[in-house]
Amino acid sequence: MVRINEEIRKEYTIKPPPSHLIFEYGRDSMEEYMEKHGYAMESSYARRSEETKERVEAIKREGLDFYIKEEAMEKILRHCYEQALKGRESMGFLVGDVRKWNDVYAVVYDIATASLEASSVYVRFHREAFEELFDALDEIEYEYVLLGWYHSHLGYSSFMSSIDMETQRTYFTQPYHAALVVDPITREMKAFRIINEECVEIPYAIFR
Amino acid sequence: MKITIKDAETGNRISMEVEADNTVEEIIEEAANYWKKNPGAYVVRLGKKILQAELTVEEAMLQEGDVIELIPDPEGG
């Protein structure tokens, strides 16, 4: 017989949010950020197939509570750029910690990814690649939380498709979870979460 | 035997008593029901290996104190 003894809930670290922000969504331009870091692609790389993506309209919400460390951002953009050069979407987990100051907020310190089954319109982890993924998670030396996931679109722009929404709904339902959608061709990156069954675009910041 | 299930999406853990003939599927169902998750949606890992749902505790060679982790299997499009 299987019997649950107790749940041990991870306690939020009490700490003020990062203060050295080098990018704030809404204030700064992601296009310029990508250009500056060498991850902006030419439109000739767009891989629009006959398949269309079903765009889920998002409402915008104010209130910054999602922070990404510069090094993690670099890894995300590099991964999306390199996959886009091959005409494929990219994907990985956003790894970090949940903290509390006045409110709860998320801090992404790392990413974890592995070999992908990817096309220009679809992506998931390769079925044989989970060991790689576990290795990536085992390299993280703190009690991590998967704060969400990132993936790329190749020239379709940054939005949540119906498949993306299903992933978000299945796995990332906590108030601090988010999905980052990067499009290195239209040079956008937006963050989304589901609130009350609605797709909501949220602000994010990159910190050093 | 006591094992722990970790929810990678929150960092929360469940301490659980299991017996040698319990299956991984039964364990995950119990944890997933507690957390209101879809038990079939996850990859279940013990260290570097994936635990197959049909294995028993004995067959999976689970040991006292082991930590099983529920890993999401996202799809993007």
PDB file of C-alpha atoms in Angstrom:
ATOM      1  CA  MET A   1       0.000   0.000   0.000  1.00  0.00           C
ATOM      2  CA  VAL A   2       1.222   3.487  -0.883  1.00  0.00           C
ATOM      3  CA  ARG A   3       0.783   5.975   1.939  1.00  0.00           C
ATOM      4  CA  ILE A   4       1.687   9.651   2.048  1.00  0.00           C
ATOM      5  CA  ASN A   5       3.333  10.631   5.340  1.00  0.00           C
ATOM      6  CA  GLU A   6       3.737  14.356   4.858  1.00  0.00           C
ATOM      7  CA  GLU A   7       4.387  17.109   2.350  1.00  0.00           C
ATOM      8  CA  ILE A   8       7.459  19.246   2.804  1.00  0.00           C
ATOM      9  CA  ARG A   9       6.826  22.529   1.025  1.00  0.00           C
ATOM     10  CA  LYS A  10       9.798  24.440  -0.288  1.00  0.00           C
ATOM     11  CA  GLU A  11      10.082  27.667   1.621  1.00  0.00           C
ATOM     12  CA  TYR A  12      10.522  30.903  -0.269  1.00  0.00           C
ATOM     13  CA  THR A  13      13.840  32.639   0.258  1.00  0.00           C
ATOM     14  CA  ILE A  14      13.232  36.073   1.761  1.00  0.00           C
ATOM     15  CA  LYS A  15      15.341  38.502  -0.246  1.00  0.00           C
ATOM     16  CA  PRO A  16      14.827  41.756  -2.158  1.00  0.00           C
ATOM     17  CA  PRO A  17      14.579  41.452  -5.955  1.00  0.00           C
ATOM     18  CA  PRO A  18      17.723  41.955  -8.081  1.00  0.00           C
ATOM     19  CA  SER A  19      18.553  45.650  -8.317  1.00  0.00           C
ATOM     20  CA  HIS A  20      21.131  45.788 -11.123  1.00  0.00           C
ATOM     21  CA  LEU A  21      18.699  45.521 -14.015  1.00  0.00           C
ATOM     22  CA  ILE A  22      20.265  45.748 -17.472  1.00  0.00           C
ATOM     23  CA  PHE A  23      17.034  45.210 -19.380  1.00  0.00           C
ATOM     24  CA  GLU A  24      13.416  45.857 -18.509  1.00  0.00           C
ATOM     25  CA  TYR A  25      10.689  44.709 -20.866  1.00  0.00           C
ATOM     26  CA  GLY A  26       8.619  47.714 -21.914  1.00  0.00           C
ATOM     27  CA  ARG A  27      11.429  50.156 -21.207  1.00  0.00           C
ATOM     28  CA  ASP A  28      14.199  48.611 -23.322  1.00  0.00           C
ATOM     29  CA  SER A  29      14.215  47.133 -26.809  1.00  0.00           C
ATOM     30  CA  MET A  30      14.745  43.368 -27.172  1.00  0.00           C
ATOM     31  CA  GLU A  31      15.629  43.938 -30.810  1.00  0.00           C
ATOM     32  CA  GLU A  32      18.544  46.146 -29.721  1.00  0.00           C
ATOM     33  CA  TYR A  33      19.505  43.659 -26.978  1.00  0.00           C
ATOM     34  CA  MET A  34      19.637  40.796 -29.497  1.00  0.00           C
ATOM     35  CA  GLU A  35      21.577  42.907 -32.007  1.00  0.00           C
ATOM     36  CA  LYS A  36      24.070  43.973 -29.349  1.00  0.00           C
ATOM     37  CA  HIS A  37      24.659  40.355 -28.304  1.00  0.00           C
ATOM     38  CA  GLY A  38      24.831  39.023 -31.856  1.00  0.00           C
ATOM     39  CA  TYR A  39      21.626  36.966 -31.752  1.00  0.00           C
ATOM     40  CA  ALA A  40      19.440  38.902 -34.170  1.00  0.00           C
ATOM     41  CA  MET A  41      18.851  37.021 -37.420  1.00  0.00           C
ATOM     42  CA  GLU A  42      18.002  38.185 -40.896  1.00  0.00           C
ATOM     43  CA  SER A  43      14.479  37.631 -42.139  1.00  0.00           C
ATOM     44  CA  SER A  44      15.821  35.298 -44.839  1.00  0.00           C
ATOM     45  CA  TYR A  45      16.113  32.688 -42.075  1.00  0.00           C
ATOM     46  CA  ALA A  46      12.364  32.673 -41.549  1.00  0.00           C
ATOM     47  CA  ARG A  47      11.056  29.127 -41.948  1.00  0.00           C
ATOM     48  CA  ARG A  48       7.398  29.660 -42.501  1.00  0.00           C
ATOM     49  CA  SER A  49       5.852  26.367 -43.415  1.00  0.00           C
ATOM     50  CA  GLU A  50       2.407  25.754 -44.776  1.00  0.00           C
ATOM     51  CA  GLU A  51       1.402  24.823 -41.265  1.00  0.00           C
ATOM     52  CA  THR A  52       0.172  27.810 -39.367  1.00  0.00           C
ATOM     53  CA  LYS A  53       0.398  28.380 -35.670  1.00  0.00           C
ATOM     54  CA  GLU A  54      -2.794  28.970 -33.803  1.00  0.00           C
ATOM     55  CA  ARG A  55      -2.129  32.196 -31.917  1.00  0.00           C
ATOM     56  CA  VAL A  56      -3.737  32.639 -28.523  1.00  0.00           C
ATOM     57  CA  GLU A  57      -4.372  36.304 -27.847  1.00  0.00           C
ATOM     58  CA  ALA A  58      -2.814  37.617 -24.652  1.00  0.00           C
ATOM     59  CA  ILE A  59      -3.792  40.421 -22.367  1.00  0.00           C
ATOM     60  CA  LYS A  60      -0.997  42.547 -20.905  1.00  0.00           C
ATOM     61  CA  ARG A  61      -0.336  42.773 -17.208  1.00  0.00           C
ATOM     62  CA  GLU A  62       1.841  45.201 -15.270  1.00  0.00           C
ATOM     63  CA  GLY A  63       3.956  44.327 -12.240  1.00  0.00           C
ATOM     64  CA  LEU A  64       7.467  42.973 -12.575  1.00  0.00           C
ATOM     65  CA  ASP A  65       7.980  39.635 -10.826  1.00  0.00           C
ATOM     66  CA  PHE A  66      10.098  37.631 -13.279  1.00  0.00           C
ATOM     67  CA  TYR A  67      13.864  38.164 -13.314  1.00  0.00           C
ATOM     68  CA  ILE A  68      16.428  36.469 -15.563  1.00  0.00           C
ATOM     69  CA  LYS A  69      20.145  36.442 -14.875  1.00  0.00           C
ATOM     70  CA  GLU A  70      22.237  37.765 -17.749  1.00  0.00           C
ATOM     71  CA  GLU A  71      24.155  34.485 -18.176  1.00  0.00           C
ATOM     72  CA  ALA A  72      20.922  32.483 -18.404  1.00  0.00           C
ATOM     73  CA  MET A  73      19.570  34.958 -20.960  1.00  0.00           C
ATOM     74  CA  GLU A  74      22.744  34.556 -22.978  1.00  0.00           C
ATOM     75  CA  LYS A  75      22.288  30.766 -23.021  1.00  0.00           C
ATOM     76  CA  ILE A  76      18.639  31.064 -24.070  1.00  0.00           C
ATOM     77  CA  LEU A  77      19.361  33.464 -26.914  1.00  0.00           C
ATOM     78  CA  ARG A  78      22.365  31.471 -28.107  1.00  0.00           C
ATOM     79  CA  HIS A  79      20.366  28.232 -28.099  1.00  0.00           C
ATOM     80  CA  CYS A  80      17.488  29.831 -30.019  1.00  0.00           C
ATOM     81  CA  TYR A  81      19.907  31.432 -32.494  1.00  0.00           C
ATOM     82  CA  GLU A  82      21.864  28.246 -33.143  1.00  0.00           C
ATOM     83  CA  GLN A  83      18.731  26.160 -33.601  1.00  0.00           C
ATOM     84  CA  ALA A  84      17.270  28.827 -35.915  1.00  0.00           C
ATOM     85  CA  LEU A  85      20.377  28.591 -38.107  1.00  0.00           C
ATOM     86  CA  LYS A  86      19.376  24.938 -38.629  1.00  0.00           C
ATOM     87  CA  GLY A  87      15.768  25.919 -39.276  1.00  0.00           C
ATOM     88  CA  ARG A  88      14.558  24.394 -35.992  1.00  0.00           C
ATOM     89  CA  GLU A  89      12.811  25.598 -32.873  1.00  0.00           C
ATOM     90  CA  SER A  90      14.630  25.385 -29.540  1.00  0.00           C
ATOM     91  CA  MET A  91      13.399  24.613 -26.043  1.00  0.00           C
ATOM     92  CA  GLY A  92      14.531  24.202 -22.463  1.00  0.00           C
ATOM     93  CA  PHE A  93      13.602  24.693 -18.839  1.00  0.00           C
ATOM     94  CA  LEU A  94      14.023  27.931 -16.906  1.00  0.00           C
ATOM     95  CA  VAL A  95      15.711  26.957 -13.673  1.00  0.00           C
ATOM     96  CA  GLY A  96      16.032  29.038 -10.540  1.00  0.00           C
ATOM     97  CA  ASP A  97      14.377  29.915  -7.303  1.00  0.00           C
ATOM     98  CA  VAL A  98      11.200  31.443  -5.952  1.00  0.00           C
ATOM     99  CA  ARG A  99      11.671  34.311  -3.562  1.00  0.00           C
ATOM    100  CA  LYS A 100       9.596  36.623  -1.484  1.00  0.00           C
ATOM    101  CA  TRP A 101      10.001  40.239  -0.538  1.00  0.00           C
ATOM    102  CA  ASN A 102       6.789  42.235  -0.582  1.00  0.00           C
ATOM    103  CA  ASP A 103       5.426  39.715  -3.062  1.00  0.00           C
ATOM    104  CA  VAL A 104       6.540  36.413  -4.493  1.00  0.00           C
ATOM    105  CA  TYR A 105       8.863  36.626  -7.506  1.00  0.00           C
ATOM    106  CA  ALA A 106      10.918  34.256  -9.661  1.00  0.00           C
ATOM    107  CA  VAL A 107      14.637  34.431 -10.415  1.00  0.00           C
ATOM    108  CA  VAL A 108      15.996  32.411 -13.345  1.00  0.00           C
ATOM    109  CA  TYR A 109      19.657  31.545 -12.846  1.00  0.00           C
ATOM    110  CA  ASP A 110      20.129  28.716 -15.311  1.00  0.00           C
ATOM    111  CA  ILE A 111      18.595  26.755 -18.114  1.00  0.00           C
ATOM    112  CA  ALA A 112      18.462  23.008 -18.614  1.00  0.00           C
ATOM    113  CA  THR A 113      18.043  21.514 -22.039  1.00  0.00           C
ATOM    114  CA  ALA A 114      18.937  18.445 -24.059  1.00  0.00           C
ATOM    115  CA  SER A 115      18.792  17.139 -27.616  1.00  0.00           C
ATOM    116  CA  LEU A 116      15.522  18.023 -29.267  1.00  0.00           C
ATOM    117  CA  GLU A 117      13.042  16.629 -31.718  1.00  0.00           C
ATOM    118  CA  ALA A 118      12.469  19.859 -33.545  1.00  0.00           C
ATOM    119  CA  SER A 119      11.208  21.275 -36.795  1.00  0.00           C
ATOM    120  CA  SER A 120      10.465  24.833 -37.881  1.00  0.00           C
ATOM    121  CA  VAL A 121       7.065  24.656 -36.174  1.00  0.00           C
ATOM    122  CA  TYR A 122       7.378  22.111 -33.343  1.00  0.00           C
ATOM    123  CA  VAL A 123       9.734  21.112 -30.553  1.00  0.00           C
ATOM    124  CA  ARG A 124      10.048  18.670 -27.680  1.00  0.00           C
ATOM    125  CA  PHE A 125      12.871  16.804 -25.958  1.00  0.00           C
ATOM    126  CA  HIS A 126      14.228  13.876 -27.916  1.00  0.00           C
ATOM    127  CA  ARG A 127      12.863  10.675 -26.390  1.00  0.00           C
ATOM    128  CA  GLU A 128      16.388   9.353 -25.835  1.00  0.00           C
ATOM    129  CA  ALA A 129      17.725  12.617 -24.418  1.00  0.00           C
ATOM    130  CA  PHE A 130      16.307  12.642 -20.914  1.00  0.00           C
ATOM    131  CA  GLU A 131      19.570  11.397 -19.447  1.00  0.00           C
ATOM    132  CA  GLU A 132      21.228  14.504 -20.914  1.00  0.00           C
ATOM    133  CA  LEU A 133      18.527  16.596 -19.327  1.00  0.00           C
ATOM    134  CA  PHE A 134      19.030  14.903 -15.945  1.00  0.00           C
ATOM    135  CA  ASP A 135      22.772  15.568 -16.231  1.00  0.00           C
ATOM    136  CA  ALA A 136      22.025  19.246 -16.835  1.00  0.00           C
ATOM    137  CA  LEU A 137      19.749  19.354 -13.784  1.00  0.00           C
ATOM    138  CA  ASP A 138      22.307  17.504 -11.647  1.00  0.00           C
ATOM    139  CA  GLU A 139      24.899  20.162 -12.434  1.00  0.00           C
ATOM    140  CA  ILE A 140      22.772  22.697 -10.583  1.00  0.00           C
ATOM    141  CA  GLU A 141      24.091  22.954  -7.086  1.00  0.00           C
ATOM    142  CA  TYR A 142      21.092  24.413  -5.276  1.00  0.00           C
ATOM    143  CA  GLU A 143      17.534  23.298  -4.575  1.00  0.00           C
ATOM    144  CA  TYR A 144      16.191  24.345  -7.930  1.00  0.00           C
ATOM    145  CA  VAL A 145      12.653  24.993  -9.072  1.00  0.00           C
ATOM    146  CA  LEU A 146      11.580  24.743 -12.707  1.00  0.00           C
ATOM    147  CA  LEU A 147      10.198  28.243 -13.137  1.00  0.00           C
ATOM    148  CA  GLY A 148       8.879  27.582 -16.617  1.00  0.00           C
ATOM    149  CA  TRP A 149      10.237  26.951 -20.050  1.00  0.00           C
ATOM    150  CA  TYR A 150      11.491  28.771 -23.116  1.00  0.00           C
ATOM    151  CA  HIS A 151      11.139  27.937 -26.752  1.00  0.00           C
ATOM    152  CA  SER A 152      11.529  29.724 -30.054  1.00  0.00           C
ATOM    153  CA  HIS A 153       9.459  30.599 -33.097  1.00  0.00           C
ATOM    154  CA  LEU A 154      11.117  31.072 -36.461  1.00  0.00           C
ATOM    155  CA  GLY A 155       9.690  34.258 -37.880  1.00  0.00           C
ATOM    156  CA  TYR A 156       6.121  33.849 -36.653  1.00  0.00           C
ATOM    157  CA  SER A 157       6.735  36.404 -33.843  1.00  0.00           C
ATOM    158  CA  SER A 158       6.418  35.882 -30.123  1.00  0.00           C
ATOM    159  CA  PHE A 159       3.084  34.540 -28.893  1.00  0.00           C
ATOM    160  CA  MET A 160       1.583  31.487 -27.247  1.00  0.00           C
ATOM    161  CA  SER A 161       0.211  28.907 -29.657  1.00  0.00           C
ATOM    162  CA  SER A 162      -2.444  26.424 -28.663  1.00  0.00           C
ATOM    163  CA  ILE A 163       0.255  23.732 -28.130  1.00  0.00           C
ATOM    164  CA  ASP A 164       2.238  26.149 -25.948  1.00  0.00           C
ATOM    165  CA  MET A 165      -0.864  26.873 -23.891  1.00  0.00           C
ATOM    166  CA  GLU A 166      -1.445  23.163 -23.343  1.00  0.00           C
ATOM    167  CA  THR A 167       2.111  22.758 -22.038  1.00  0.00           C
ATOM    168  CA  GLN A 168       1.690  25.748 -19.760  1.00  0.00           C
ATOM    169  CA  ARG A 169      -1.654  24.474 -18.490  1.00  0.00           C
ATOM    170  CA  THR A 170      -0.313  20.978 -17.831  1.00  0.00           C
ATOM    171  CA  TYR A 171       2.958  21.811 -16.089  1.00  0.00           C
ATOM    172  CA  PHE A 172       3.408  25.448 -15.183  1.00  0.00           C
ATOM    173  CA  THR A 173       0.408  26.529 -13.178  1.00  0.00           C
ATOM    174  CA  GLN A 174       1.970  28.287 -10.209  1.00  0.00           C
ATOM    175  CA  PRO A 175       1.631  32.090 -10.039  1.00  0.00           C
ATOM    176  CA  TYR A 176       5.397  32.496 -10.541  1.00  0.00           C
ATOM    177  CA  HIS A 177       5.691  30.200 -13.577  1.00  0.00           C
ATOM    178  CA  ALA A 178       6.235  31.674 -17.033  1.00  0.00           C
ATOM    179  CA  ALA A 179       6.829  30.750 -20.647  1.00  0.00           C
ATOM    180  CA  LEU A 180       9.383  32.696 -22.672  1.00  0.00           C
ATOM    181  CA  VAL A 181       8.840  32.751 -26.415  1.00  0.00           C
ATOM    182  CA  VAL A 182      11.852  33.946 -28.398  1.00  0.00           C
ATOM    183  CA  ASP A 183      11.816  34.814 -32.062  1.00  0.00           C
ATOM    184  CA  PRO A 184      15.361  35.588 -33.200  1.00  0.00           C
ATOM    185  CA  ILE A 185      14.074  36.531 -36.668  1.00  0.00           C
ATOM    186  CA  THR A 186      11.442  39.076 -35.650  1.00  0.00           C
ATOM    187  CA  ARG A 187      13.801  39.871 -32.734  1.00  0.00           C
ATOM    188  CA  GLU A 188      11.261  39.559 -29.982  1.00  0.00           C
ATOM    189  CA  MET A 189      11.043  37.811 -26.658  1.00  0.00           C
ATOM    190  CA  LYS A 190       7.873  37.892 -24.611  1.00  0.00           C
ATOM    191  CA  ALA A 191       6.933  36.222 -21.342  1.00  0.00           C
ATOM    192  CA  PHE A 192       3.547  34.683 -20.719  1.00  0.00           C
ATOM    193  CA  ARG A 193       1.615  32.889 -18.032  1.00  0.00           C
ATOM    194  CA  ILE A 194      -1.914  31.648 -17.610  1.00  0.00           C
ATOM    195  CA  ILE A 195      -4.020  33.500 -15.089  1.00  0.00           C
ATOM    196  CA  ASN A 196      -7.639  32.477 -14.592  1.00  0.00           C
ATOM    197  CA  GLU A 197      -7.508  30.469 -17.811  1.00  0.00           C
ATOM    198  CA  GLU A 198      -6.399  33.542 -19.779  1.00  0.00           C
ATOM    199  CA  CYS A 199      -3.103  33.972 -21.574  1.00  0.00           C
ATOM    200  CA  VAL A 200      -1.347  36.937 -19.983  1.00  0.00           C
ATOM    201  CA  GLU A 201       1.771  38.701 -21.240  1.00  0.00           C
ATOM    202  CA  ILE A 202       3.928  39.709 -18.303  1.00  0.00           C
ATOM    203  CA  PRO A 203       6.933  42.002 -17.944  1.00  0.00           C
ATOM    204  CA  TYR A 204      10.386  40.574 -17.239  1.00  0.00           C
ATOM    205  CA  ALA A 205      13.823  41.949 -16.488  1.00  0.00           C
ATOM    206  CA  ILE A 206      17.397  40.827 -17.091  1.00  0.00           C
ATOM    207  CA  PHE A 207      19.853  41.437 -14.273  1.00  0.00           C
ATOM    208  CA  ARG A 208      23.620  41.279 -13.778  1.00  0.00           C
TER     209      ARG A 208
ATOM    210  CA  MET B   1      10.128   1.676   3.091  1.00  0.00           C
ATOM    211  CA  LYS B   2      10.184   5.453   3.002  1.00  0.00           C
ATOM    212  CA  ILE B   3      10.902   7.354  -0.216  1.00  0.00           C
ATOM    213  CA  THR B   4      10.464  10.962  -1.335  1.00  0.00           C
ATOM    214  CA  ILE B   5       8.740  12.345  -4.417  1.00  0.00           C
ATOM    215  CA  LYS B   6       9.919  15.759  -5.596  1.00  0.00           C
ATOM    216  CA  ASP B   7       7.815  18.076  -7.723  1.00  0.00           C
ATOM    217  CA  ALA B   8      10.386  19.873  -9.899  1.00  0.00           C
ATOM    218  CA  GLU B   9       7.904  22.634 -10.732  1.00  0.00           C
ATOM    219  CA  THR B  10       7.610  23.794  -7.128  1.00  0.00           C
ATOM    220  CA  GLY B  11      10.440  22.150  -5.204  1.00  0.00           C
ATOM    221  CA  ASN B  12       7.836  20.619  -2.886  1.00  0.00           C
ATOM    222  CA  ARG B  13       8.332  17.063  -1.681  1.00  0.00           C
ATOM    223  CA  ILE B  14       6.144  14.257  -0.419  1.00  0.00           C
ATOM    224  CA  SER B  15       7.429  11.664   2.002  1.00  0.00           C
ATOM    225  CA  MET B  16       5.795   8.334   1.233  1.00  0.00           C
ATOM    226  CA  GLU B  17       5.667   4.755   2.586  1.00  0.00           C
ATOM    227  CA  VAL B  18       5.810   2.146  -0.156  1.00  0.00           C
ATOM    228  CA  GLU B  19       6.043  -1.630  -0.297  1.00  0.00           C
ATOM    229  CA  ALA B  20       8.096  -3.900  -2.536  1.00  0.00           C
ATOM    230  CA  ASP B  21       5.137  -4.874  -4.731  1.00  0.00           C
ATOM    231  CA  ASN B  22       3.857  -1.335  -5.320  1.00  0.00           C
ATOM    232  CA  THR B  23       4.371  -0.124  -8.860  1.00  0.00           C
ATOM    233  CA  VAL B  24       5.943   3.151  -9.905  1.00  0.00           C
ATOM    234  CA  GLU B  25       2.590   3.983 -11.490  1.00  0.00           C
ATOM    235  CA  GLU B  26       0.799   3.622  -8.130  1.00  0.00           C
ATOM    236  CA  ILE B  27       3.368   5.837  -6.440  1.00  0.00           C
ATOM    237  CA  ILE B  28       3.145   8.542  -9.073  1.00  0.00           C
ATOM    238  CA  GLU B  29      -0.646   8.414  -9.135  1.00  0.00           C
ATOM    239  CA  GLU B  30      -0.761   8.954  -5.386  1.00  0.00           C
ATOM    240  CA  ALA B  31       1.612  11.922  -5.566  1.00  0.00           C
ATOM    241  CA  ALA B  32      -0.027  13.376  -8.673  1.00  0.00           C
ATOM    242  CA  ASN B  33      -3.488  13.133  -7.110  1.00  0.00           C
ATOM    243  CA  TYR B  34      -2.203  14.899  -4.013  1.00  0.00           C
ATOM    244  CA  TRP B  35      -0.755  17.703  -6.132  1.00  0.00           C
ATOM    245  CA  LYS B  36      -3.676  17.659  -8.598  1.00  0.00           C
ATOM    246  CA  LYS B  37      -1.460  16.834 -11.555  1.00  0.00           C
ATOM    247  CA  ASN B  38      -1.915  14.564 -14.540  1.00  0.00           C
ATOM    248  CA  PRO B  39       0.159  11.498 -13.556  1.00  0.00           C
ATOM    249  CA  GLY B  40       0.689  10.388 -17.148  1.00  0.00           C
ATOM    250  CA  ALA B  41       2.196  13.675 -18.246  1.00  0.00           C
ATOM    251  CA  TYR B  42       5.505  13.325 -16.441  1.00  0.00           C
ATOM    252  CA  VAL B  43       8.851  11.691 -16.929  1.00  0.00           C
ATOM    253  CA  VAL B  44       9.802  10.070 -13.632  1.00  0.00           C
ATOM    254  CA  ARG B  45      13.450  10.061 -12.768  1.00  0.00           C
ATOM    255  CA  LEU B  46      15.565   8.384 -10.153  1.00  0.00           C
ATOM    256  CA  GLY B  47      19.006   9.899 -10.470  1.00  0.00           C
ATOM    257  CA  LYS B  48      20.004   9.538 -14.091  1.00  0.00           C
ATOM    258  CA  LYS B  49      17.480   6.883 -15.081  1.00  0.00           C
ATOM    259  CA  ILE B  50      13.847   7.019 -16.103  1.00  0.00           C
ATOM    260  CA  LEU B  51      11.557   4.869 -14.014  1.00  0.00           C
ATOM    261  CA  GLN B  52       9.072   2.907 -16.098  1.00  0.00           C
ATOM    262  CA  ALA B  53       5.541   3.020 -14.731  1.00  0.00           C
ATOM    263  CA  GLU B  54       4.986  -0.744 -14.775  1.00  0.00           C
ATOM    264  CA  LEU B  55       8.009  -1.597 -12.624  1.00  0.00           C
ATOM    265  CA  THR B  56       7.500  -2.552  -8.994  1.00  0.00           C
ATOM    266  CA  VAL B  57       9.508  -0.954  -6.217  1.00  0.00           C
ATOM    267  CA  GLU B  58      11.577  -4.129  -6.080  1.00  0.00           C
ATOM    268  CA  GLU B  59      12.152  -4.286  -9.839  1.00  0.00           C
ATOM    269  CA  ALA B  60      13.060  -0.615  -9.973  1.00  0.00           C
ATOM    270  CA  MET B  61      15.499  -1.294  -7.139  1.00  0.00           C
ATOM    271  CA  LEU B  62      14.169   1.602  -5.126  1.00  0.00           C
ATOM    272  CA  GLN B  63      15.821   1.936  -1.762  1.00  0.00           C
ATOM    273  CA  GLU B  64      15.036   3.586   1.543  1.00  0.00           C
ATOM    274  CA  GLY B  65      15.554   7.353   1.237  1.00  0.00           C
ATOM    275  CA  ASP B  66      15.499   7.477  -2.572  1.00  0.00           C
ATOM    276  CA  VAL B  67      14.173  10.659  -4.168  1.00  0.00           C
ATOM    277  CA  ILE B  68      12.015  10.320  -7.283  1.00  0.00           C
ATOM    278  CA  GLU B  69      11.470  13.482  -9.283  1.00  0.00           C
ATOM    279  CA  LEU B  70       8.593  14.396 -11.582  1.00  0.00           C
ATOM    280  CA  ILE B  71       9.981  16.089 -14.690  1.00  0.00           C
ATOM    281  CA  PRO B  72       7.702  17.880 -17.167  1.00  0.00           C
ATOM    282  CA  ASP B  73       7.749  16.811 -20.803  1.00  0.00           C
ATOM    283  CA  PRO B  74       6.824  20.033 -22.615  1.00  0.00           C
ATOM    284  CA  GLU B  75       5.907  20.488 -26.260  1.00  0.00           C
ATOM    285  CA  GLY B  76       6.149  23.769 -28.107  1.00  0.00           C
ATOM    286  CA  GLY B  77       4.773  24.808 -31.415  1.00  0.00           C
TER     287      GLY B  77
END
